[in-house]
Amino acid sequence: VPELRAQIARDLARRNIAVDPQDILVTTGSQQGLDLATRLLVDPGERFLVEQATYAGAINLLSAAGAQIVPVPTDEVGPDLDALDAIGKGGAKGFYLMPSCQNPTGATLPRERREALLRWSERSRVPLIEDDYGADLDLEGNGEPIALRALSGDVLHLGSYSKRLVPALRVGYLVAPRTLVPRLVGLKHAMDLGTSALLQHVLAEFLDRGYLVAHLEHSLPEYRRRRDAVAEVLQHHLPQGVRWSWPHRGLLFWLELPPEVAAEDIHEESRKRGVLVTPGTLNSAGATVRQGVRITFCAEPVERLEEGVRRLCAATAAVMSRRSHSLSSQPSYLSGA
Ligand SMILES: Cc1ncc(COP(=O)(O)O)c(C=O)c1O
């Protein structure tokens, strides 16, 4: 409904992203925004780029669309530009990425890399699909990194009220370049005739009254408390050799395992101890699996988080010690000794 599009434009302007409400499509969660974008951009068999470890829901959608998913190697902060240059030469219908609090690694791209990505996109004629799912989840009060869409009107920008407000609302949006909007509107109409107008009016009113900002003032300190509780346990109980970085924004920790430790083993051992973590295998777009597990800290109170992370640390220690025992009991010609 126009009232909600106007409010979303205002909300984006608060975050320094200037858009015309006409270029905003309200969707049933940002998942539908991504579905619409991929349906529009890619036909079966065509190449579509994603970060090497990426959001599992994007892999599902692109697989369902029959796209040839091409993983882009990443370093500590994000896509490797040299690799991207080489991959871009083969052409692609789009590159889906999360520049801020990347899911699953939590990495945030610095501004120079964002600008370089936009230059690459223009040069290689591959559109960027920016998933800004973690908008507003700035846990340090450092301010938001500039969105790709704020730097270029050619970017398709996905937004959502799921993480910063409530996932059950199922309201998100897609900001698209003007030329694509009529076809996206047609597709959206064909899919579901429109996202619940009732919910759209409710959210528009909620935003108009300034309640989102008030909600964040209440929820961010709680998320910070939960993050700090998780970090405290990790600092004291996680075995040596597992790396993690401080989540300045977003709602997740990524534990990077030594390459010889399988994320699936940690998942299984933790599950036996009553804790569910996401193994990096679910986020792998190609054959190369980034061995790590993801923990989210949004949904559980501090005490349960502390207990869960203690059990996860114990499970990780158990898997790693089993592994080193089995290696040392191998005949020396197998262990390379
Ligand atoms: C990175 C990312 N993008 C998009 C989504 C989809 O969110 P929604 O459809 O609730 O807006 C999720 C959900 O978990 C996500 O983690």
Short mmCIF file of C-alpha atoms and ligand atoms in Angstrom, two decimals:
data_model
loop_
_atom_site.label_atom_id
_atom_site.label_comp_id
_atom_site.label_asym_id
_atom_site.label_seq_id
_atom_site.Cartn_x
_atom_site.Cartn_y
_atom_site.Cartn_z
CA VAL A 1 0.00 0.00 0.00
CA PRO A 2 1.35 3.51 -0.74
CA GLU A 3 1.39 4.47 2.95
CA LEU A 4 3.83 1.66 3.73
CA ARG A 5 6.04 2.40 0.73
CA ALA A 6 6.26 6.03 1.90
CA GLN A 7 7.21 4.89 5.41
CA ILE A 8 9.83 2.47 4.08
CA ALA A 9 11.33 5.30 2.00
CA ARG A 10 11.45 7.43 5.17
CA ASP A 11 13.00 4.58 7.12
CA LEU A 12 15.63 4.10 4.39
CA ALA A 13 16.34 7.87 4.35
CA ARG A 14 17.01 7.65 8.11
CA ARG A 15 19.78 5.20 7.10
CA ASN A 16 21.07 7.50 4.32
CA ILE A 17 19.53 5.49 1.49
CA ALA A 18 17.56 7.85 -0.73
CA VAL A 19 14.89 6.05 -2.77
CA ASP A 20 11.68 7.00 -4.48
CA PRO A 21 8.70 5.11 -2.98
CA GLN A 22 7.80 4.11 -6.58
CA ASP A 23 10.93 1.94 -6.70
CA ILE A 24 9.92 -0.04 -3.60
CA LEU A 25 8.06 -3.32 -3.83
CA VAL A 26 6.57 -4.61 -0.57
CA THR A 27 7.12 -8.37 -0.31
CA THR A 28 6.19 -11.27 1.96
CA GLY A 29 9.52 -11.28 3.78
CA SER A 30 12.75 -10.47 2.00
CA GLN A 31 12.82 -14.14 1.00
CA GLN A 32 10.09 -13.33 -1.53
CA GLY A 33 12.06 -10.28 -2.66
CA LEU A 34 14.98 -12.55 -3.44
CA ASP A 35 12.67 -15.02 -5.15
CA LEU A 36 11.28 -12.23 -7.36
CA ALA A 37 14.75 -10.93 -8.19
CA THR A 38 16.08 -14.35 -9.15
CA ARG A 39 12.98 -15.22 -11.19
CA LEU A 40 13.44 -12.00 -13.11
CA LEU A 41 17.18 -12.19 -13.62
CA VAL A 42 18.11 -15.83 -14.14
CA ASP A 43 16.94 -18.66 -16.39
CA PRO A 44 17.78 -22.34 -15.81
CA GLY A 45 21.42 -23.11 -16.55
CA GLU A 46 22.56 -19.49 -16.30
CA ARG A 47 25.32 -18.44 -13.93
CA PHE A 48 24.56 -16.64 -10.69
CA LEU A 49 27.20 -15.64 -8.15
CA VAL A 50 27.07 -15.94 -4.37
CA GLU A 51 29.65 -15.62 -1.59
CA GLN A 52 31.45 -18.91 -0.92
CA ALA A 53 29.62 -19.29 2.39
CA THR A 54 26.17 -17.77 2.06
CA TYR A 55 22.60 -17.73 3.36
CA ALA A 56 21.15 -21.23 3.00
CA GLY A 57 17.77 -19.83 1.86
CA ALA A 58 19.47 -18.18 -1.12
CA ILE A 59 21.10 -21.46 -2.14
CA ASN A 60 17.67 -23.14 -1.95
CA LEU A 61 16.02 -20.49 -4.11
CA LEU A 62 18.75 -20.40 -6.73
CA SER A 63 18.79 -24.20 -6.91
CA ALA A 64 15.01 -24.23 -7.37
CA ALA A 65 15.41 -21.66 -10.17
CA GLY A 66 17.85 -24.04 -11.87
CA ALA A 67 20.64 -21.45 -11.75
CA GLN A 68 24.23 -22.54 -12.04
CA ILE A 69 25.46 -21.31 -8.65
CA VAL A 70 29.01 -19.99 -8.78
CA PRO A 71 30.73 -19.45 -5.39
CA VAL A 72 32.95 -16.38 -5.11
CA PRO A 73 36.03 -16.88 -2.90
CA THR A 74 36.12 -14.54 0.09
CA ASP A 75 38.77 -13.31 2.48
CA GLU A 76 38.29 -12.11 6.08
CA VAL A 77 36.04 -9.21 5.08
CA GLY A 78 34.30 -10.30 1.92
CA PRO A 79 34.50 -11.13 -1.79
CA ASP A 80 37.99 -11.40 -3.23
CA LEU A 81 38.11 -8.83 -6.04
CA ASP A 82 40.75 -10.59 -8.15
CA ALA A 83 38.76 -13.80 -8.06
CA LEU A 84 35.63 -11.85 -8.89
CA ASP A 85 37.30 -10.24 -11.89
CA ALA A 86 38.22 -13.64 -13.27
CA ILE A 87 34.76 -15.09 -12.58
CA GLY A 88 33.03 -12.03 -14.04
CA LYS A 89 34.70 -12.67 -17.39
CA GLY A 90 32.54 -15.78 -17.75
CA GLY A 91 29.43 -13.59 -17.33
CA ALA A 92 26.67 -13.99 -14.74
CA LYS A 93 23.09 -12.85 -14.25
CA GLY A 94 23.67 -11.44 -10.77
CA PHE A 95 25.72 -11.52 -7.59
CA TYR A 96 23.80 -11.99 -4.32
CA LEU A 97 25.67 -10.83 -1.22
CA MET A 98 25.28 -9.56 2.33
CA PRO A 99 27.70 -6.64 2.75
CA SER A 100 26.90 -6.15 6.46
CA CYS A 101 26.92 -8.87 9.15
CA GLN A 102 27.23 -11.52 6.47
CA ASN A 103 25.30 -14.72 7.15
CA PRO A 104 27.00 -17.00 8.26
CA THR A 105 30.42 -15.38 8.87
CA GLY A 106 29.30 -12.07 10.42
CA ALA A 107 31.80 -10.13 8.26
CA THR A 108 31.11 -6.52 7.25
CA LEU A 109 32.62 -5.02 4.09
CA PRO A 110 34.60 -1.80 4.47
CA ARG A 111 33.60 1.13 2.28
CA GLU A 112 36.53 0.83 -0.17
CA ARG A 113 35.59 -2.78 -0.93
CA ARG A 114 31.97 -1.70 -1.45
CA GLU A 115 33.05 0.95 -3.93
CA ALA A 116 35.32 -1.50 -5.72
CA LEU A 117 32.45 -4.00 -5.95
CA LEU A 118 30.23 -1.39 -7.58
CA ARG A 119 32.97 -0.60 -10.11
CA TRP A 120 33.29 -4.32 -10.82
CA SER A 121 29.52 -4.64 -11.27
CA GLU A 122 29.47 -1.79 -13.76
CA ARG A 123 32.51 -3.09 -15.64
CA SER A 124 31.34 -6.69 -15.83
CA ARG A 125 27.64 -5.82 -16.25
CA VAL A 126 26.62 -8.16 -13.44
CA PRO A 127 23.92 -6.64 -11.17
CA LEU A 128 24.44 -6.71 -7.40
CA ILE A 129 21.67 -7.98 -5.14
CA GLU A 130 22.32 -6.54 -1.69
CA ASP A 131 20.67 -8.35 1.22
CA ASP A 132 20.50 -5.85 4.08
CA TYR A 133 18.76 -8.24 6.48
CA GLY A 134 20.74 -7.00 9.50
CA ALA A 135 19.86 -3.31 9.08
CA ASP A 136 19.67 -1.37 12.36
CA LEU A 137 21.32 -4.16 14.37
CA ASP A 138 24.25 -1.96 15.28
CA LEU A 139 25.34 -3.31 18.64
CA GLU A 140 28.09 -0.77 19.37
CA GLY A 141 26.35 2.41 18.25
CA ASN A 142 29.13 2.96 15.69
CA GLY A 143 26.67 3.85 12.93
CA GLU A 144 25.69 1.79 9.91
CA PRO A 145 28.10 1.11 7.08
CA ILE A 146 26.97 2.76 3.87
CA ALA A 147 24.60 0.55 1.87
CA LEU A 148 25.54 -0.39 -1.71
CA ARG A 149 22.18 0.98 -2.76
CA ALA A 150 23.11 4.36 -1.24
CA LEU A 151 26.12 4.41 -3.57
CA SER A 152 24.37 3.24 -6.74
CA GLY A 153 20.79 3.17 -8.03
CA ASP A 154 21.63 0.07 -10.10
CA VAL A 155 21.71 -2.14 -7.02
CA LEU A 156 18.75 -4.39 -6.12
CA HIS A 157 18.34 -3.93 -2.38
CA LEU A 158 16.52 -6.40 -0.14
CA GLY A 159 15.22 -5.26 3.23
CA SER A 160 13.22 -6.87 5.98
CA TYR A 161 11.48 -6.18 9.27
CA SER A 162 12.11 -9.75 10.41
CA LYS A 163 15.31 -9.32 12.41
CA ARG A 164 14.91 -5.77 13.70
CA LEU A 165 11.21 -6.12 14.51
CA VAL A 166 9.50 -9.52 14.27
CA PRO A 167 9.98 -12.44 11.84
CA ALA A 168 6.35 -13.57 12.09
CA LEU A 169 5.24 -10.32 10.46
CA ARG A 170 6.51 -11.59 7.09
CA VAL A 171 6.97 -8.13 5.62
CA GLY A 172 10.03 -7.16 3.62
CA TYR A 173 10.78 -5.11 0.53
CA LEU A 174 12.78 -4.99 -2.64
CA VAL A 175 14.17 -1.70 -3.93
CA ALA A 176 14.91 -2.11 -7.63
CA PRO A 177 16.27 -0.01 -10.48
CA ARG A 178 13.31 1.85 -12.02
CA THR A 179 13.41 -0.05 -15.33
CA LEU A 180 12.85 -3.40 -13.58
CA VAL A 181 9.95 -2.32 -11.37
CA PRO A 182 7.00 -2.95 -13.74
CA ARG A 183 8.13 -6.54 -14.44
CA LEU A 184 8.69 -7.20 -10.74
CA VAL A 185 5.23 -5.84 -9.92
CA GLY A 186 3.74 -8.15 -12.59
CA LEU A 187 5.57 -11.17 -11.17
CA LYS A 188 4.58 -10.35 -7.59
CA HIS A 189 0.94 -10.01 -8.64
CA ALA A 190 1.11 -13.38 -10.40
CA MET A 191 2.60 -15.00 -7.28
CA ASP A 192 0.19 -13.90 -4.56
CA LEU A 193 -1.85 -10.86 -5.65
CA GLY A 194 -0.09 -8.82 -2.96
CA THR A 195 1.22 -8.96 0.60
CA SER A 196 -1.52 -8.66 3.25
CA ALA A 197 -2.83 -5.08 3.00
CA LEU A 198 -3.98 -5.33 6.61
CA LEU A 199 -0.45 -6.03 7.85
CA GLN A 200 0.95 -3.33 5.58
CA HIS A 201 -1.36 -0.73 7.12
CA VAL A 202 -0.47 -1.88 10.63
CA LEU A 203 3.26 -1.65 9.91
CA ALA A 204 2.88 1.75 8.20
CA GLU A 205 1.13 3.09 11.29
CA PHE A 206 3.77 1.52 13.56
CA LEU A 207 6.58 3.15 11.60
CA ASP A 208 4.75 6.48 11.37
CA ARG A 209 4.45 6.62 15.15
CA GLY A 210 8.23 6.12 15.50
CA TYR A 211 7.74 2.80 17.28
CA LEU A 212 10.49 0.99 15.36
CA VAL A 213 13.16 3.33 16.70
CA ALA A 214 11.67 3.02 20.20
CA HIS A 215 11.65 -0.79 19.84
CA LEU A 216 15.33 -0.79 18.85
CA GLU A 217 16.23 1.33 21.87
CA HIS A 218 14.79 -1.45 23.97
CA SER A 219 15.96 -4.53 22.01
CA LEU A 220 19.54 -3.54 21.10
CA PRO A 221 20.77 -3.35 24.71
CA GLU A 222 19.28 -6.80 25.31
CA TYR A 223 21.00 -8.22 22.20
CA ARG A 224 24.24 -6.63 23.39
CA ARG A 225 23.86 -8.35 26.77
CA ARG A 226 23.26 -11.68 25.06
CA ARG A 227 26.24 -11.23 22.74
CA ASP A 228 28.51 -10.34 25.65
CA ALA A 229 27.34 -13.41 27.57
CA VAL A 230 28.17 -15.69 24.62
CA ALA A 231 31.55 -14.03 24.12
CA GLU A 232 32.45 -14.45 27.79
CA VAL A 233 31.85 -18.23 27.63
CA LEU A 234 33.68 -18.57 24.31
CA GLN A 235 36.68 -16.72 25.71
CA HIS A 236 37.00 -19.13 28.61
CA HIS A 237 35.86 -22.47 27.21
CA LEU A 238 36.43 -22.69 23.48
CA PRO A 239 39.38 -24.95 22.61
CA GLN A 240 42.50 -23.40 21.13
CA GLY A 241 42.56 -23.40 17.35
CA VAL A 242 38.94 -22.30 16.89
CA ARG A 243 38.72 -18.68 15.81
CA TRP A 244 35.85 -16.24 16.14
CA SER A 245 35.43 -12.54 15.68
CA TRP A 246 33.54 -9.98 17.69
CA PRO A 247 30.06 -9.26 16.28
CA HIS A 248 29.88 -5.47 16.14
CA ARG A 249 26.51 -5.81 14.47
CA GLY A 250 23.96 -8.52 13.72
CA LEU A 251 22.91 -11.50 15.76
CA LEU A 252 25.45 -14.22 15.15
CA PHE A 253 28.85 -15.63 15.96
CA TRP A 254 30.81 -17.67 13.45
CA LEU A 255 33.27 -20.16 14.89
CA GLU A 256 35.93 -20.95 12.31
CA LEU A 257 37.20 -24.47 12.89
CA PRO A 258 40.64 -25.74 11.93
CA PRO A 259 40.16 -27.06 8.35
CA GLU A 260 40.65 -30.69 9.40
CA VAL A 261 37.72 -30.56 11.87
CA ALA A 262 34.35 -31.27 10.24
CA ALA A 263 31.54 -28.87 11.12
CA GLU A 264 29.09 -31.79 10.82
CA ASP A 265 30.88 -33.58 13.67
CA ILE A 266 30.52 -30.54 15.93
CA HIS A 267 26.87 -30.25 14.97
CA GLU A 268 26.25 -33.91 15.80
CA GLU A 269 28.17 -33.89 19.09
CA SER A 270 26.40 -30.68 20.21
CA ARG A 271 23.03 -32.10 19.23
CA LYS A 272 23.64 -35.08 21.50
CA ARG A 273 24.23 -32.57 24.29
CA GLY A 274 20.96 -30.75 23.57
CA VAL A 275 22.34 -27.82 21.55
CA LEU A 276 21.61 -27.02 17.93
CA VAL A 277 24.12 -25.07 15.85
CA THR A 278 24.22 -24.54 12.10
CA PRO A 279 27.12 -26.37 10.44
CA GLY A 280 28.84 -24.48 7.62
CA THR A 281 27.94 -27.30 5.23
CA LEU A 282 24.44 -25.82 4.98
CA ASN A 283 25.91 -22.52 3.83
CA SER A 284 28.26 -23.92 1.21
CA ALA A 285 27.52 -22.90 -2.31
CA GLY A 286 30.14 -25.13 -3.89
CA ALA A 287 32.28 -28.14 -3.21
CA THR A 288 34.57 -26.22 -0.85
CA VAL A 289 33.05 -26.21 2.63
CA ARG A 290 34.12 -23.51 5.03
CA GLN A 291 34.47 -25.54 8.24
CA GLY A 292 32.71 -23.57 10.89
CA VAL A 293 29.51 -23.36 12.89
CA ARG A 294 27.13 -20.47 13.39
CA ILE A 295 25.49 -19.54 16.68
CA THR A 296 22.70 -16.98 16.87
CA PHE A 297 22.04 -15.17 20.12
CA CYS A 298 18.75 -13.40 19.45
CA ALA A 299 16.13 -15.86 20.62
CA GLU A 300 17.35 -17.22 23.97
CA PRO A 301 17.78 -15.53 27.35
CA VAL A 302 21.29 -15.09 28.79
CA GLU A 303 21.21 -18.10 31.14
CA ARG A 304 20.23 -20.54 28.40
CA LEU A 305 22.78 -19.03 26.03
CA GLU A 306 25.55 -19.46 28.59
CA GLU A 307 24.62 -23.07 29.24
CA GLY A 308 24.25 -23.81 25.52
CA VAL A 309 27.60 -22.28 24.61
CA ARG A 310 29.33 -24.15 27.47
CA ARG A 311 27.95 -27.41 26.06
CA LEU A 312 28.98 -26.42 22.53
CA CYS A 313 32.52 -25.71 23.74
CA ALA A 314 32.66 -29.08 25.50
CA ALA A 315 31.35 -30.81 22.35
CA THR A 316 34.01 -29.04 20.25
CA ALA A 317 36.76 -30.06 22.68
CA ALA A 318 35.52 -33.67 22.61
CA VAL A 319 35.51 -33.83 18.79
CA MET A 320 38.95 -32.24 18.55
CA SER A 321 40.47 -34.53 21.16
CA ARG A 322 38.94 -37.65 19.53
CA ARG A 323 40.47 -36.52 16.28
CA SER A 324 43.94 -35.99 17.69
CA HIS A 325 43.77 -39.42 19.45
CA SER A 326 42.73 -41.20 16.30
CA LEU A 327 45.56 -39.50 14.40
CA SER A 328 48.18 -40.44 17.01
CA SER A 329 47.02 -44.08 17.06
CA GLN A 330 47.42 -44.38 13.28
CA PRO A 331 50.46 -46.16 11.91
CA SER A 332 53.17 -43.57 11.37
CA TYR A 333 53.08 -43.88 7.57
CA LEU A 334 49.42 -42.59 7.64
CA SER A 335 49.89 -39.67 10.01
CA GLY A 336 52.89 -38.48 8.04
CA ALA A 337 55.25 -38.89 10.99
C1 LIG B 1 20.49 -13.42 5.29
C2 LIG B 1 19.01 -13.58 5.26
N1 LIG B 1 18.33 -13.03 4.25
C3 LIG B 1 17.01 -13.16 4.15
C4 LIG B 1 16.28 -13.86 5.07
C5 LIG B 1 14.81 -13.98 4.88
O1 LIG B 1 14.16 -13.21 5.83
P1 LIG B 1 12.65 -12.76 5.75
O2 LIG B 1 12.00 -13.45 4.59
O3 LIG B 1 12.06 -13.14 7.06
O4 LIG B 1 12.68 -11.27 5.55
C6 LIG B 1 16.93 -14.46 6.16
C7 LIG B 1 16.19 -15.23 7.14
O5 LIG B 1 16.69 -15.87 8.01
C8 LIG B 1 18.34 -14.31 6.25
O6 LIG B 1 19.04 -14.86 7.25
#
